[in-house]
Short mmCIF file of C-alpha atoms in Angstrom, two decimals:
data_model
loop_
_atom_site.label_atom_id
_atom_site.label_comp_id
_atom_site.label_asym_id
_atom_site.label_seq_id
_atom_site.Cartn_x
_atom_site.Cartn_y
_atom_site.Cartn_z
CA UNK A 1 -29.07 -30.22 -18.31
CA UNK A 2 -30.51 -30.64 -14.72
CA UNK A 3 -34.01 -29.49 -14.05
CA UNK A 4 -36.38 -29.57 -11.06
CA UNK A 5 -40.47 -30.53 -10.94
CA UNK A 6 -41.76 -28.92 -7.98
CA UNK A 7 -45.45 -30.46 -6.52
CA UNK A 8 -47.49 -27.88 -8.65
CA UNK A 9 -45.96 -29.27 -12.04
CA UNK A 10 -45.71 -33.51 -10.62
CA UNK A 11 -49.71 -33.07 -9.46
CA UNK A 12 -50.55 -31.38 -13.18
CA UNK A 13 -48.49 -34.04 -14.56
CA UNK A 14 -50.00 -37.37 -13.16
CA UNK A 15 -53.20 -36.26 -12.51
CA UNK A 16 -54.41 -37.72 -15.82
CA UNK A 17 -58.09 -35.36 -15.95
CA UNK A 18 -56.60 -32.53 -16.54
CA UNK A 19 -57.14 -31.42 -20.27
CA UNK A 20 -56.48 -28.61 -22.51
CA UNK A 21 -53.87 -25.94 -22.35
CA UNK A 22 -52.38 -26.71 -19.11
CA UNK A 23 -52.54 -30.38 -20.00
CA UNK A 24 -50.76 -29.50 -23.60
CA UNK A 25 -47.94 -27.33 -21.93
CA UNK A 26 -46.74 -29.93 -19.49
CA UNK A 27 -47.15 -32.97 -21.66
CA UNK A 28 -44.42 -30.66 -24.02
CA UNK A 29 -42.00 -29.77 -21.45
CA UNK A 30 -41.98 -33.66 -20.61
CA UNK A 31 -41.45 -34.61 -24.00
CA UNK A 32 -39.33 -31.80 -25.00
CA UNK A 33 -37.18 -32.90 -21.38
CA UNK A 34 -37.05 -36.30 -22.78
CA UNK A 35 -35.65 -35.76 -26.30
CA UNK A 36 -32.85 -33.42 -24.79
CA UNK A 37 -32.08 -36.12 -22.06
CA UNK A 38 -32.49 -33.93 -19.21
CA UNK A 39 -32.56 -34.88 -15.66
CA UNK A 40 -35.75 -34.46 -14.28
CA UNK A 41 -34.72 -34.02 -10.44
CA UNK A 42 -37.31 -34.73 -8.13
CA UNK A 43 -37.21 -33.11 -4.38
CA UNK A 44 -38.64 -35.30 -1.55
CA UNK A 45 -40.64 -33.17 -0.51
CA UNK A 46 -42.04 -31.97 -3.44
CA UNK A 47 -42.67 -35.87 -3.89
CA UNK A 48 -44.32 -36.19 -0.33
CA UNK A 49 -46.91 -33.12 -1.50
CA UNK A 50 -47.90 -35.28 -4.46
CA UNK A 51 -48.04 -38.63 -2.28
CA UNK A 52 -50.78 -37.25 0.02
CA UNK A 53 -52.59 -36.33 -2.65
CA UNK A 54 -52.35 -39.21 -4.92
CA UNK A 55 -54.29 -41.73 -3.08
CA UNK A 56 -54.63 -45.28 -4.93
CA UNK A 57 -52.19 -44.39 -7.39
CA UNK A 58 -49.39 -43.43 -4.99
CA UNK A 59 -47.47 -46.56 -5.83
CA UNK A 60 -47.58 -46.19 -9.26
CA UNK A 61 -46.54 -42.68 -9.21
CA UNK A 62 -43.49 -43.58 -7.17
CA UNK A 63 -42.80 -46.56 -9.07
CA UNK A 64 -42.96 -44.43 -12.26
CA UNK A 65 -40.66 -41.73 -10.99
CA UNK A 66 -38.05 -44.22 -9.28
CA UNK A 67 -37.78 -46.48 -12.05
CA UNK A 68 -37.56 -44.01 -14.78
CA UNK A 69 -34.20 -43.06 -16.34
CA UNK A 70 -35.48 -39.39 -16.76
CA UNK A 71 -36.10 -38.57 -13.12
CA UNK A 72 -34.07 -38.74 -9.97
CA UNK A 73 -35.85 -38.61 -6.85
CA UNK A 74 -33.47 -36.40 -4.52
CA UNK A 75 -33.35 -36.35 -1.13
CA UNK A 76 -32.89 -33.33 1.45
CA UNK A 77 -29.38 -34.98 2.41
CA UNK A 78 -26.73 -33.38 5.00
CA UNK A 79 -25.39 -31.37 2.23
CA UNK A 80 -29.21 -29.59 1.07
CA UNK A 81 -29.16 -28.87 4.64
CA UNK A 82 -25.69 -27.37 5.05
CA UNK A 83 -26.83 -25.26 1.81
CA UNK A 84 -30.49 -24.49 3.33
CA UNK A 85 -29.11 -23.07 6.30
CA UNK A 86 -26.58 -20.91 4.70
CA UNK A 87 -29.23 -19.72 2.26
CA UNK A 88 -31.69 -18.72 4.77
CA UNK A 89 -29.62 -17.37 6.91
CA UNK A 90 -27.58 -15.09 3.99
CA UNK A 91 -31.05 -14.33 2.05
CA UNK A 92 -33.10 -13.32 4.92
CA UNK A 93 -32.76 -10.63 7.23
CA UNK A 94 -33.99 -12.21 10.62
CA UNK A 95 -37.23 -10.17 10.88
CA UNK A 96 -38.19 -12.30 7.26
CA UNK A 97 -36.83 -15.37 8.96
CA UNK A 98 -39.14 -15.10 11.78
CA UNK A 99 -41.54 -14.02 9.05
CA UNK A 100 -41.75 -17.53 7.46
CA UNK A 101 -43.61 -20.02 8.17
CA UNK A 102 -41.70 -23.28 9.70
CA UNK A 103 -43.49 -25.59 7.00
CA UNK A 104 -42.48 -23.09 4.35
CA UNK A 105 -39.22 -23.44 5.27
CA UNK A 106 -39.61 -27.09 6.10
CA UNK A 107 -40.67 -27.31 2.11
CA UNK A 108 -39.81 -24.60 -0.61
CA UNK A 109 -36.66 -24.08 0.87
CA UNK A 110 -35.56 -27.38 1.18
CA UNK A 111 -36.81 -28.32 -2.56
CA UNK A 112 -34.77 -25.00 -3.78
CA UNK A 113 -31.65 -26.09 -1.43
CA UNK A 114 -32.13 -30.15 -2.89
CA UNK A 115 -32.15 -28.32 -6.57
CA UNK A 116 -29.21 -25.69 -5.52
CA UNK A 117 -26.83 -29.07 -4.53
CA UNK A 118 -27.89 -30.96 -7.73
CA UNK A 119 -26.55 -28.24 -10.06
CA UNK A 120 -30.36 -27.86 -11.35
CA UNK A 121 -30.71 -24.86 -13.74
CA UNK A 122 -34.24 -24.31 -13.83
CA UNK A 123 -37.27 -25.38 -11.50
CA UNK A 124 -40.87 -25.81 -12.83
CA UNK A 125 -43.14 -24.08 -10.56
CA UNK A 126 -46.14 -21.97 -10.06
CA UNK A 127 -45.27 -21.77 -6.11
CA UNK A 128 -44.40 -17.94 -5.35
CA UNK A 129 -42.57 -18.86 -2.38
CA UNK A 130 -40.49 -21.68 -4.73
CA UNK A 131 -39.83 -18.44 -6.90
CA UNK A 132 -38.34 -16.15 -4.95
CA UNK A 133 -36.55 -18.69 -2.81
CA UNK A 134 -35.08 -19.94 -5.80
CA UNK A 135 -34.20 -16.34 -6.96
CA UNK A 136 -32.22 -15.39 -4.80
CA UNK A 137 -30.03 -18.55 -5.23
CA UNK A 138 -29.83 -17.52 -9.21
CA UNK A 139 -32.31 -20.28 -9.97
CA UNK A 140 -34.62 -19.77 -13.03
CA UNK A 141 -38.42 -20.69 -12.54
CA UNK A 142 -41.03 -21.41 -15.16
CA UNK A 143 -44.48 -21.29 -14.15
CA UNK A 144 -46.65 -23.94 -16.59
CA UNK A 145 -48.66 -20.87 -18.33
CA UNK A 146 -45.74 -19.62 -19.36
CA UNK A 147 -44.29 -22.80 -21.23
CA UNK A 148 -44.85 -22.77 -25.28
CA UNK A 149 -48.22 -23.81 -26.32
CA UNK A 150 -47.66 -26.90 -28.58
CA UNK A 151 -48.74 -25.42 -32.27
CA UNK A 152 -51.48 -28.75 -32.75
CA UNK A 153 -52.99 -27.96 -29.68
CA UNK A 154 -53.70 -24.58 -30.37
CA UNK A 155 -57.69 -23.56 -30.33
CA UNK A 156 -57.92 -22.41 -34.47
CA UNK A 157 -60.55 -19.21 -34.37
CA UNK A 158 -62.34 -18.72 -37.61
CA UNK A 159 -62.42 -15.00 -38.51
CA UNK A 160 -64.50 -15.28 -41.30
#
């Protein structure tokens, strides 16, 4: 099974503050990922987004990702953008093309169009534009609240 982390689910994951149920639900998918030996693809420019951000530890993160069996750092090649420009120009009618703007297209579409040529299934996302671009190329998102709650880190309330 292929997969796809888009930069809303790689900044959750490495920023390491982050507690509680969002924390819970993305440490899961990673482990559940792990133990089914999925490919965790990673779009460049879904990587650049969580560069920028990352500050000292932006060598670490990309030493992490690139040297990890579990992810593969993908790169908007010839063929993404052969598929990109087929895809935008087939899913959009050209007042929505004119409609979008150039870095949305620059990103979410390429990261969709990187996923699209790796045979990726699913992308993990809570990017709106990621979702419907990735609709309309029959591409299954999952936004991080709606990923299973691990049971153990559910909040017990006492009723009594």
């Amino acid at each position: 099974m292929r997969v796809a982390f888009d930069a809303t689910v790689l900044v959750d994951f490495f920023h390491q503050k982050h507690s509680g149920d969002r924390r819970a639900r993305i440490d899961e998918l990673v482990a559940t990922l792990s133990k089914s030996k999925a490919q965790i693809i990673i779009p460049t420019p879904a990587l650049t987004e969580v560069l920028i951000r990352a500050g000292k530890a932006r060598a670490e993160i990309y030493s992490i990702l690139s040297d990890s069996s579990a992810f593969e750092i993908a790169p908007f090649d010839g063929k993404a953008a052969l598929e990109c420009s087929i895809l935008l120009k087939n899913a959009l009618s050209a007042k929505e093309q004119r409609g979008i703007a150039k870095t949305k297209i620059k990103f979410d579409w390429q990261i969709v169009s990187i996923a699209a040529t790796r045979q990726v299934t699913t992308i993990y996302s809570d990017d709106k534009d990621i979702a419907n671009a990735a609709s309309r190329m029959g591409i299954k998102v999952i936004r991080v609240s709606d990923l299973t709650l691990p049971p153990k880190s559910r909040t017990q309330v006492d009723l009594c």
